[in-house]
Amino acid sequence: MTWLEEGWRHVWLPYAQMQTAPLPMAVARTQGARIILEDGRELIDGIASWWTACHGYNHPHIQQAVARQLEAMPHVMFGGLANQPAYRLATRLAAMMPGDLNRVFFTDSGSVAVEVAIKIAVQSRLNKGERGRTKILAFSGGYHGDTLGTMAICDPEEGMHSLYTGLLPEHPVVPLPKDEASIAAFEAFLEREHKTLAAIIVEPLVQGAGGMVFHGPKVLQRLRKAADEYGLTLIFDEIFTGFGRTGSLFAFEQAGVVPDIITLSKALTGGTSPLAVTIATDRLFETFLSDSPMTALMHGPTYMAHALGCAAANASLDIFESEPRLAQVAAISAQMAKELEPCRRLPGVKDVRVMGAIGVVQMHEITNPAGLRQKFLKEGVWIRPFRDIVYLTPAFTVSPEELSRLTGAIRRVLTTP
Ligand code: PLP
């Protein structure tokens, strides 16, 4: 029995009905934009491992940095002890942020970074003696993670709000203020409910796991204005959009809007190891300062500021400085727009859209995602349709030929669905 067959009796897969889930493919190694399977097949990766491997797999600069750090010290606890990669990373991230987004809280996953953002937004008010403002305003189609606190601010269907009633905290979820009707509803909601609210949370420019749905910078400007008017904390969840994915290093740059809290993860370590940050303004941070331990932020994951992860993240930032990532994203964007456009004429296709290094072909419905995945495998590409979309979020280092193989596979597979 192989390790895969033996372990298959014991693992529990993500988002899977285990009764019918097919055996996953055994991966031997990765290189650049390629996944090499144990049986020798090589797949071109269209997803970059859930949007993390922005520099491609096995970038030597990250590998060397992690190897050096591993030799010196894999990790030490963050309470009372300091590791240099984490302190350096905090300094660098703060320098990259606009305004007074200066305080970096480390965690180990995107969901937990969002949990921390919620805690900061709510406790900041409690610390100032403001009670009753414990709700977070979130948006339909949004996704912020799988922990209970973040499920509560996901789209109600995505977050399984009705199934988990009684367990999840309740937060208001409204449509994004995109058009006249939704803007009016948003404004009416705020006027009525603002006294219950601590914060507004949004994935800026792209609602990723909710189906890669785009919105314009005006929406973000509107949210900033509303947050200012009602004194709300504005949280941008850039866990998906951060580090170049939308065409700018951070999505907020395209709107000229500065949030009060930003969450980052995924591409932070270039896909090397789990690490996340919640970055807050000095203004929020100062509300936690007092002579009492009661106003401190009570959070501290065991692997907080993991030294290997921070070494990887620092190396990833070096690469953003030394290699032309944003130019590559612009080239990928143009190529995807050109090569996916013909899909618009294929049967069952509802929309084709591209932003930065995100290419989406939206179908009226996908009835057999497993069947589609098999067809993509036969084409030698790793593409996983979900909901009603077939999408690409490749490594920024994907070559034009590799990208053409990905877009060509989509065109061919959707031609004969
Ligand atoms: N926020 C956004 C915008 C995400 O896309 C994700 C993951 O897809 C998360 C939060 C949760 O991150 P994680 O899966 O690391 O907990």
PDB file of C-alpha atoms and ligand atoms in Angstrom, residues 51 109-111 114 143-145 203 237 239-240 265-266, ligand 1:
ATOM      1  CA  TRP A  51      -3.177  32.217  -4.291  1.00  0.00           C
ATOM      2  CA  SER A 109      -3.598  32.080   9.287  1.00  0.00           C
ATOM      3  CA  GLY A 110      -5.806  34.502   7.420  1.00  0.00           C
ATOM      4  CA  SER A 111      -8.893  33.610   9.442  1.00  0.00           C
ATOM      5  CA  VAL A 114      -9.402  38.630  10.672  1.00  0.00           C
ATOM      6  CA  TYR A 143     -15.449  35.663   2.527  1.00  0.00           C
ATOM      7  CA  HIS A 144     -13.175  36.197   5.518  1.00  0.00           C
ATOM      8  CA  GLY A 145     -12.341  32.715   6.779  1.00  0.00           C
ATOM      9  CA  GLU A 203     -12.286  42.542   0.610  1.00  0.00           C
ATOM     10  CA  ASP A 237      -9.153  42.187   4.239  1.00  0.00           C
ATOM     11  CA  ILE A 239      -5.529  38.364   2.408  1.00  0.00           C
ATOM     12  CA  PHE A 240      -6.306  37.517  -1.220  1.00  0.00           C
ATOM     13  CA  SER A 265      -1.587  36.459   4.612  1.00  0.00           C
ATOM     14  CA  LYS A 266      -1.452  34.021   1.655  1.00  0.00           C
TER      15      LYS A 266
HETATM   16  N1  PLP B   1      -9.829  36.428   3.997  1.00  0.00           N
HETATM   17  C1  PLP B   1      -9.809  36.264   2.668  1.00  0.00           C
HETATM   18  C2  PLP B   1     -10.120  37.434   1.792  1.00  0.00           C
HETATM   19  C3  PLP B   1      -9.497  35.032   2.098  1.00  0.00           C
HETATM   20  O1  PLP B   1      -9.498  34.883   0.755  1.00  0.00           O
HETATM   21  C4  PLP B   1      -9.177  33.951   2.968  1.00  0.00           C
HETATM   22  C5  PLP B   1      -8.848  32.624   2.403  1.00  0.00           C
HETATM   23  O2  PLP B   1      -9.189  32.291   1.301  1.00  0.00           O
HETATM   24  C6  PLP B   1      -9.200  34.160   4.355  1.00  0.00           C
HETATM   25  C7  PLP B   1      -9.527  35.407   4.834  1.00  0.00           C
HETATM   26  C8  PLP B   1      -8.894  33.043   5.305  1.00  0.00           C
HETATM   27  O3  PLP B   1      -7.546  32.712   5.283  1.00  0.00           O
HETATM   28  P1  PLP B   1      -7.057  31.297   5.837  1.00  0.00           P
HETATM   29  O4  PLP B   1      -7.580  30.253   4.920  1.00  0.00           O
HETATM   30  O5  PLP B   1      -5.551  31.408   5.827  1.00  0.00           O
HETATM   31  O6  PLP B   1      -7.590  31.168   7.232  1.00  0.00           O
END
